[in-house]
PDB file of C-alpha atoms in Angstrom:
ATOM      1  CA  GLY A   1     -30.346  71.212  25.134  1.00 58.00           C
ATOM      2  CA  ALA A   2     -31.008  74.520  23.450  1.00 85.00           C
ATOM      3  CA  GLY A   3     -28.177  76.046  21.506  1.00 95.00           C
ATOM      4  CA  VAL A   4     -27.332  79.669  20.880  1.00 97.00           C
ATOM      5  CA  SER A   5     -30.195  81.515  19.262  1.00 97.00           C
ATOM      6  CA  GLN A   6     -30.135  84.802  17.384  1.00 98.00           C
ATOM      7  CA  THR A   7     -32.921  87.089  16.274  1.00 97.00           C
ATOM      8  CA  PRO A   8     -33.857  88.218  13.761  1.00 98.00           C
ATOM      9  CA  SER A   9     -32.442  85.768  11.256  1.00 97.00           C
ATOM     10  CA  ASN A  10     -32.556  88.441   8.581  1.00 98.00           C
ATOM     11  CA  LYS A  11     -32.671  92.204   8.859  1.00 98.00           C
ATOM     12  CA  VAL A  12     -32.956  94.625   5.965  1.00 98.00           C
ATOM     13  CA  THR A  13     -32.579  98.284   6.749  1.00 98.00           C
ATOM     14  CA  GLU A  14     -31.839 101.554   5.035  1.00 97.00           C
ATOM     15  CA  LYS A  15     -28.606 103.482   5.237  1.00 97.00           C
ATOM     16  CA  GLY A  16     -28.572 105.709   8.279  1.00 97.00           C
ATOM     17  CA  LYS A  17     -31.035 103.669  10.332  1.00 98.00           C
ATOM     18  CA  TYR A  18     -30.454 102.096  13.755  1.00 98.00           C
ATOM     19  CA  VAL A  19     -30.566  98.316  14.256  1.00 98.00           C
ATOM     20  CA  GLU A  20     -30.461  95.916  17.174  1.00 98.00           C
ATOM     21  CA  LEU A  21     -29.417  92.288  16.929  1.00 98.00           C
ATOM     22  CA  ARG A  22     -30.158  89.882  19.757  1.00 98.00           C
ATOM     23  CA  CYS A  23     -28.283  86.835  21.035  1.00 98.00           C
ATOM     24  CA  ASP A  24     -29.473  84.231  23.549  1.00 98.00           C
ATOM     25  CA  PRO A  25     -26.488  82.174  24.712  1.00 97.00           C
ATOM     26  CA  ILE A  26     -26.500  78.645  26.055  1.00 96.00           C
ATOM     27  CA  SER A  27     -27.730  78.632  29.638  1.00 94.00           C
ATOM     28  CA  GLY A  28     -24.845  78.749  32.076  1.00 91.00           C
ATOM     29  CA  HIS A  29     -22.299  80.092  29.593  1.00 93.00           C
ATOM     30  CA  THR A  30     -20.824  83.230  31.086  1.00 91.00           C
ATOM     31  CA  ALA A  31     -18.634  84.042  28.076  1.00 93.00           C
ATOM     32  CA  LEU A  32     -20.331  85.579  25.039  1.00 95.00           C
ATOM     33  CA  TYR A  33     -18.757  86.701  21.770  1.00 95.00           C
ATOM     34  CA  TRP A  34     -19.898  88.640  18.749  1.00 97.00           C
ATOM     35  CA  TYR A  35     -18.296  88.102  15.352  1.00 97.00           C
ATOM     36  CA  ARG A  36     -18.974  89.542  11.917  1.00 97.00           C
ATOM     37  CA  GLN A  37     -18.632  87.530   8.727  1.00 97.00           C
ATOM     38  CA  SER A  38     -18.483  89.036   5.259  1.00 96.00           C
ATOM     39  CA  LEU A  39     -19.186  86.972   2.181  1.00 93.00           C
ATOM     40  CA  GLY A  40     -16.410  84.497   1.431  1.00 91.00           C
ATOM     41  CA  GLN A  41     -14.399  85.293   4.554  1.00 94.00           C
ATOM     42  CA  GLY A  42     -13.967  83.813   7.984  1.00 94.00           C
ATOM     43  CA  PRO A  43     -15.669  85.379  11.008  1.00 95.00           C
ATOM     44  CA  GLU A  44     -13.978  88.427  12.542  1.00 95.00           C
ATOM     45  CA  PHE A  45     -14.095  89.138  16.246  1.00 94.00           C
ATOM     46  CA  LEU A  46     -16.046  92.160  17.470  1.00 96.00           C
ATOM     47  CA  ILE A  47     -16.498  91.962  21.250  1.00 95.00           C
ATOM     48  CA  TYR A  48     -16.287  89.553  24.177  1.00 93.00           C
ATOM     49  CA  PHE A  49     -18.354  89.615  27.370  1.00 93.00           C
ATOM     50  CA  GLN A  50     -17.487  87.887  30.606  1.00 91.00           C
ATOM     51  CA  GLY A  51     -20.710  88.080  32.584  1.00 90.00           C
ATOM     52  CA  THR A  52     -22.198  91.542  32.248  1.00 92.00           C
ATOM     53  CA  GLY A  53     -19.032  93.382  31.358  1.00 90.00           C
ATOM     54  CA  ALA A  54     -17.293  93.774  28.022  1.00 90.00           C
ATOM     55  CA  ALA A  55     -13.887  92.225  28.669  1.00 88.00           C
ATOM     56  CA  ASP A  56     -12.558  92.948  25.186  1.00 90.00           C
ATOM     57  CA  ASP A  57     -14.152  95.276  22.636  1.00 92.00           C
ATOM     58  CA  SER A  58     -11.069  95.716  20.495  1.00 92.00           C
ATOM     59  CA  GLY A  59     -12.806  94.331  17.405  1.00 93.00           C
ATOM     60  CA  LEU A  60     -15.582  96.905  17.226  1.00 96.00           C
ATOM     61  CA  PRO A  61     -14.862  98.845  14.020  1.00 95.00           C
ATOM     62  CA  ASN A  62     -15.981 102.277  15.268  1.00 95.00           C
ATOM     63  CA  ASP A  63     -18.206 104.033  17.768  1.00 95.00           C
ATOM     64  CA  ARG A  64     -21.349 103.321  15.774  1.00 97.00           C
ATOM     65  CA  PHE A  65     -21.163  99.786  17.139  1.00 98.00           C
ATOM     66  CA  PHE A  66     -22.101  99.050  20.722  1.00 97.00           C
ATOM     67  CA  ALA A  67     -23.124  95.915  22.617  1.00 97.00           C
ATOM     68  CA  VAL A  68     -24.680  95.265  26.011  1.00 97.00           C
ATOM     69  CA  ARG A  69     -25.358  92.288  28.220  1.00 96.00           C
ATOM     70  CA  PRO A  70     -27.116  93.821  31.245  1.00 95.00           C
ATOM     71  CA  GLU A  71     -28.020  90.639  33.124  1.00 93.00           C
ATOM     72  CA  GLY A  72     -25.171  88.440  32.015  1.00 90.00           C
ATOM     73  CA  SER A  73     -27.278  86.358  29.665  1.00 94.00           C
ATOM     74  CA  VAL A  74     -28.938  87.877  26.590  1.00 97.00           C
ATOM     75  CA  SER A  75     -26.810  90.303  24.608  1.00 98.00           C
ATOM     76  CA  THR A  76     -27.792  92.982  22.117  1.00 98.00           C
ATOM     77  CA  LEU A  77     -25.507  94.352  19.420  1.00 98.00           C
ATOM     78  CA  LYS A  78     -26.506  97.850  18.438  1.00 98.00           C
ATOM     79  CA  ILE A  79     -25.472  99.620  15.253  1.00 98.00           C
ATOM     80  CA  GLN A  80     -26.202 103.308  14.786  1.00 98.00           C
ATOM     81  CA  ARG A  81     -26.332 105.199  11.481  1.00 98.00           C
ATOM     82  CA  THR A  82     -25.898 102.017   9.480  1.00 98.00           C
ATOM     83  CA  GLU A  83     -23.767 102.083   6.356  1.00 97.00           C
ATOM     84  CA  ARG A  84     -23.786  99.776   3.335  1.00 97.00           C
ATOM     85  CA  GLY A  85     -20.433  98.413   4.463  1.00 96.00           C
ATOM     86  CA  ASP A  86     -22.068  97.080   7.620  1.00 97.00           C
ATOM     87  CA  SER A  87     -23.865  94.448   5.545  1.00 98.00           C
ATOM     88  CA  ALA A  88     -22.686  91.045   6.768  1.00 98.00           C
ATOM     89  CA  VAL A  89     -23.709  88.072   8.876  1.00 98.00           C
ATOM     90  CA  TYR A  90     -23.396  88.812  12.570  1.00 98.00           C
ATOM     91  CA  LEU A  91     -22.601  85.713  14.598  1.00 98.00           C
ATOM     92  CA  CYS A  92     -22.878  85.209  18.324  1.00 98.00           C
ATOM     93  CA  ALA A  93     -21.077  82.486  20.274  1.00 96.00           C
ATOM     94  CA  SER A  94     -20.976  81.426  23.902  1.00 95.00           C
ATOM     95  CA  SER A  95     -18.678  79.265  25.982  1.00 93.00           C
ATOM     96  CA  LEU A  96     -17.585  78.267  29.462  1.00 87.00           C
ATOM     97  CA  PRO A  97     -14.551  80.466  30.062  1.00 73.00           C
ATOM     98  CA  THR A  98     -12.389  78.059  31.981  1.00 74.00           C
ATOM     99  CA  SER A  99      -9.536  77.961  29.484  1.00 75.00           C
ATOM    100  CA  GLY A 100      -8.575  79.140  26.034  1.00 74.00           C
ATOM    101  CA  THR A 101      -9.357  75.723  24.593  1.00 81.00           C
ATOM    102  CA  ASP A 102     -13.035  75.830  25.524  1.00 85.00           C
ATOM    103  CA  THR A 103     -15.351  75.203  22.606  1.00 91.00           C
ATOM    104  CA  GLN A 104     -17.288  78.200  21.385  1.00 93.00           C
ATOM    105  CA  TYR A 105     -20.843  77.396  20.348  1.00 96.00           C
ATOM    106  CA  PHE A 106     -22.144  79.574  17.557  1.00 97.00           C
ATOM    107  CA  GLY A 107     -25.648  80.654  16.714  1.00 97.00           C
ATOM    108  CA  PRO A 108     -26.977  80.687  13.146  1.00 97.00           C
ATOM    109  CA  GLY A 109     -26.280  84.378  12.731  1.00 97.00           C
ATOM    110  CA  THR A 110     -28.266  87.422  11.701  1.00 98.00           C
ATOM    111  CA  ARG A 111     -27.877  88.466   8.084  1.00 98.00           C
ATOM    112  CA  LEU A 112     -27.892  92.264   7.990  1.00 98.00           C
ATOM    113  CA  THR A 113     -28.449  94.020   4.683  1.00 98.00           C
ATOM    114  CA  VAL A 114     -28.107  97.788   4.527  1.00 98.00           C
ATOM    115  CA  LEU A 115     -29.648  99.283   1.393  1.00 96.00           C
TER     116      LEU A 115
ATOM    117  CA  LEU B   1      -1.340  83.589  18.382  1.00 65.00           C
ATOM    118  CA  ALA B   2       0.200  81.739  15.452  1.00 74.00           C
ATOM    119  CA  LYS B   3      -1.077  82.551  11.974  1.00 87.00           C
ATOM    120  CA  THR B   4      -2.465  79.584  10.048  1.00 93.00           C
ATOM    121  CA  THR B   5      -2.272  78.815   6.337  1.00 94.00           C
ATOM    122  CA  GLN B   6      -4.498  76.295   4.587  1.00 96.00           C
ATOM    123  CA  PRO B   7      -5.607  75.650   0.994  1.00 97.00           C
ATOM    124  CA  ILE B   8      -8.390  77.873  -0.252  1.00 96.00           C
ATOM    125  CA  SER B   9     -10.391  75.023  -1.739  1.00 97.00           C
ATOM    126  CA  MET B  10     -10.441  71.278  -2.327  1.00 97.00           C
ATOM    127  CA  ASP B  11     -12.606  68.937  -4.355  1.00 97.00           C
ATOM    128  CA  SER B  12     -13.358  65.328  -3.529  1.00 97.00           C
ATOM    129  CA  TYR B  13     -15.796  62.562  -4.376  1.00 97.00           C
ATOM    130  CA  GLU B  14     -18.178  60.679  -2.150  1.00 97.00           C
ATOM    131  CA  GLY B  15     -16.564  57.823  -0.273  1.00 97.00           C
ATOM    132  CA  GLN B  16     -13.035  59.209  -0.491  1.00 97.00           C
ATOM    133  CA  GLU B  17     -10.837  60.195   2.424  1.00 97.00           C
ATOM    134  CA  VAL B  18     -10.066  63.902   2.531  1.00 98.00           C
ATOM    135  CA  ASN B  19      -6.977  65.356   4.169  1.00 98.00           C
ATOM    136  CA  ILE B  20      -6.717  69.103   4.739  1.00 97.00           C
ATOM    137  CA  THR B  21      -3.329  70.342   5.866  1.00 97.00           C
ATOM    138  CA  CYS B  22      -2.776  73.506   7.834  1.00 96.00           C
ATOM    139  CA  SER B  23       0.540  75.169   8.592  1.00 96.00           C
ATOM    140  CA  HIS B  24       1.165  77.112  11.810  1.00 94.00           C
ATOM    141  CA  ASN B  25       4.900  77.694  11.902  1.00 93.00           C
ATOM    142  CA  ASN B  26       4.869  80.020  14.908  1.00 91.00           C
ATOM    143  CA  ILE B  27       2.770  77.866  17.224  1.00 92.00           C
ATOM    144  CA  ALA B  28       3.629  78.375  20.901  1.00 91.00           C
ATOM    145  CA  THR B  29       4.103  75.800  23.642  1.00 91.00           C
ATOM    146  CA  ASN B  30       0.674  76.336  25.197  1.00 88.00           C
ATOM    147  CA  ASP B  31      -1.229  76.535  21.898  1.00 91.00           C
ATOM    148  CA  TYR B  32      -3.695  73.915  20.718  1.00 93.00           C
ATOM    149  CA  ILE B  33      -4.866  73.248  17.171  1.00 95.00           C
ATOM    150  CA  THR B  34      -8.603  73.433  16.661  1.00 95.00           C
ATOM    151  CA  TRP B  35     -10.796  72.857  13.624  1.00 97.00           C
ATOM    152  CA  TYR B  36     -14.251  74.252  12.989  1.00 97.00           C
ATOM    153  CA  GLN B  37     -16.688  73.393  10.206  1.00 97.00           C
ATOM    154  CA  GLN B  38     -19.183  75.804   8.700  1.00 98.00           C
ATOM    155  CA  PHE B  39     -22.135  74.957   6.486  1.00 96.00           C
ATOM    156  CA  PRO B  40     -23.876  77.649   4.423  1.00 92.00           C
ATOM    157  CA  SER B  41     -26.196  79.847   6.473  1.00 91.00           C
ATOM    158  CA  GLN B  42     -24.972  78.373   9.753  1.00 95.00           C
ATOM    159  CA  GLY B  43     -22.448  79.382  12.370  1.00 97.00           C
ATOM    160  CA  PRO B  44     -19.143  77.506  12.675  1.00 97.00           C
ATOM    161  CA  ARG B  45     -19.206  74.226  14.579  1.00 97.00           C
ATOM    162  CA  PHE B  46     -16.344  72.689  16.546  1.00 96.00           C
ATOM    163  CA  ILE B  47     -14.991  69.479  14.996  1.00 97.00           C
ATOM    164  CA  ILE B  48     -11.806  68.469  16.762  1.00 97.00           C
ATOM    165  CA  GLN B  49      -8.914  69.764  18.817  1.00 95.00           C
ATOM    166  CA  GLY B  50      -5.466  68.424  19.595  1.00 95.00           C
ATOM    167  CA  TYR B  51      -2.040  69.221  21.005  1.00 95.00           C
ATOM    168  CA  LYS B  52       0.223  66.549  19.526  1.00 92.00           C
ATOM    169  CA  THR B  53       0.286  63.161  17.794  1.00 91.00           C
ATOM    170  CA  LYS B  54      -3.185  61.946  16.858  1.00 95.00           C
ATOM    171  CA  VAL B  55      -6.695  62.669  18.034  1.00 96.00           C
ATOM    172  CA  THR B  56      -9.758  60.860  16.733  1.00 96.00           C
ATOM    173  CA  ASN B  57     -13.451  61.337  17.338  1.00 96.00           C
ATOM    174  CA  GLU B  58     -16.640  60.240  15.623  1.00 94.00           C
ATOM    175  CA  VAL B  59     -16.287  62.913  12.957  1.00 92.00           C
ATOM    176  CA  ALA B  60     -12.604  63.224  12.081  1.00 96.00           C
ATOM    177  CA  SER B  61      -8.990  62.561  12.938  1.00 97.00           C
ATOM    178  CA  LEU B  62      -6.332  65.144  13.565  1.00 98.00           C
ATOM    179  CA  PHE B  63      -2.680  64.366  12.931  1.00 97.00           C
ATOM    180  CA  ILE B  64      -0.018  66.596  14.458  1.00 97.00           C
ATOM    181  CA  PRO B  65       3.691  65.893  13.852  1.00 96.00           C
ATOM    182  CA  ALA B  66       6.274  66.220  16.580  1.00 95.00           C
ATOM    183  CA  ASP B  67       7.343  69.755  15.628  1.00 95.00           C
ATOM    184  CA  ARG B  68       3.671  70.883  15.666  1.00 95.00           C
ATOM    185  CA  LYS B  69       4.288  73.331  12.831  1.00 95.00           C
ATOM    186  CA  SER B  70       1.516  71.779  10.788  1.00 96.00           C
ATOM    187  CA  SER B  71      -1.530  69.592  11.246  1.00 97.00           C
ATOM    188  CA  THR B  72      -3.798  67.518   9.039  1.00 97.00           C
ATOM    189  CA  LEU B  73      -7.532  67.128   9.401  1.00 98.00           C
ATOM    190  CA  SER B  74      -8.665  63.797   8.006  1.00 98.00           C
ATOM    191  CA  LEU B  75     -12.281  63.140   7.063  1.00 97.00           C
ATOM    192  CA  PRO B  76     -12.901  59.450   6.336  1.00 94.00           C
ATOM    193  CA  ARG B  77     -15.274  58.460   3.537  1.00 93.00           C
ATOM    194  CA  VAL B  78     -16.800  61.868   2.891  1.00 97.00           C
ATOM    195  CA  SER B  79     -20.382  62.296   1.784  1.00 96.00           C
ATOM    196  CA  LEU B  80     -22.138  65.155   0.009  1.00 97.00           C
ATOM    197  CA  SER B  81     -23.154  66.537   3.400  1.00 96.00           C
ATOM    198  CA  ASP B  82     -19.490  67.152   4.262  1.00 97.00           C
ATOM    199  CA  THR B  83     -19.401  69.984   1.730  1.00 97.00           C
ATOM    200  CA  ALA B  84     -18.513  72.954   3.917  1.00 97.00           C
ATOM    201  CA  VAL B  85     -15.777  75.382   4.849  1.00 98.00           C
ATOM    202  CA  TYR B  86     -13.191  74.031   7.279  1.00 98.00           C
ATOM    203  CA  TYR B  87     -11.229  76.426   9.471  1.00 97.00           C
ATOM    204  CA  CYS B  88      -7.939  75.642  11.164  1.00 96.00           C
ATOM    205  CA  LEU B  89      -7.274  77.763  14.255  1.00 94.00           C
ATOM    206  CA  VAL B  90      -4.634  77.994  16.944  1.00 93.00           C
ATOM    207  CA  VAL B  91      -5.948  78.651  20.442  1.00 89.00           C
ATOM    208  CA  GLY B  92      -3.986  79.418  23.579  1.00 84.00           C
ATOM    209  CA  LEU B  93      -4.603  77.162  26.587  1.00 76.00           C
ATOM    210  CA  ASN B  94      -4.074  79.967  29.049  1.00 71.00           C
ATOM    211  CA  ASN B  95      -6.028  82.592  27.156  1.00 71.00           C
ATOM    212  CA  ALA B  96      -9.458  81.994  28.646  1.00 67.00           C
ATOM    213  CA  GLY B  97     -12.005  84.167  26.955  1.00 71.00           C
ATOM    214  CA  ASN B  98      -9.822  85.076  24.010  1.00 78.00           C
ATOM    215  CA  MET B  99     -11.507  85.429  20.673  1.00 84.00           C
ATOM    216  CA  LEU B 100     -11.093  82.875  17.902  1.00 88.00           C
ATOM    217  CA  THR B 101      -9.021  84.127  14.987  1.00 89.00           C
ATOM    218  CA  PHE B 102     -10.342  82.687  11.753  1.00 92.00           C
ATOM    219  CA  GLY B 103      -8.523  82.715   8.450  1.00 89.00           C
ATOM    220  CA  GLY B 104     -10.235  82.168   5.133  1.00 90.00           C
ATOM    221  CA  GLY B 105     -10.728  78.446   5.635  1.00 96.00           C
ATOM    222  CA  THR B 106     -10.742  75.630   3.097  1.00 97.00           C
ATOM    223  CA  ARG B 107     -13.838  75.211   0.977  1.00 97.00           C
ATOM    224  CA  LEU B 108     -14.400  71.499   0.523  1.00 98.00           C
ATOM    225  CA  MET B 109     -16.678  70.455  -2.305  1.00 98.00           C
ATOM    226  CA  VAL B 110     -17.755  66.809  -2.303  1.00 97.00           C
ATOM    227  CA  LYS B 111     -19.076  65.605  -5.624  1.00 97.00           C
ATOM    228  CA  PRO B 112     -21.246  62.559  -6.326  1.00 95.00           C
TER     229      PRO B 112
END
């Protein structure tokens, strides 16, 4: 079946601009996660959705970052007033949230470059 | 959750068995050990998960000693396509919906 998809695959923007990154999870997965990965490092957690609500947003670095999942499926990560330090690969993952050992399925990521 | 420590990098040759050891001294009773693999320009992919002793699947084996303070991922007869970053993680059984906490991973380079 279809895996997690993310669009766009690459996004280049200028400092100060607004960007939106989209994630389509696996059908039926009610848990959705956003991570950010800088070059040479492991992914870092940003936010977790259970259904439509953000169950844990403790990883969002500041209030320029916001994410929504209005219908409990597709999610959009929004970054306002982008800064060069926001450049990274943004990964989305989904899972069945029955236990902590559930496998998270990752998308290919969106590579964001802020000039 | 327990912090994990693993080698930064490893080199191997095609056809060899590769063993990557991870330490997790503070692992809790309800924690499981999970390994993910990540190829360049792709998201991480689940490889294997275990609680104790030995787990084997079509990709790898996972060895966990009785004290569970470490674990070893074993890749039999690696090929060039096994070149990737391998992450060892500890996940809590009862923490449904908790984020994965990745360390730096082990960069495995398989040479011809």
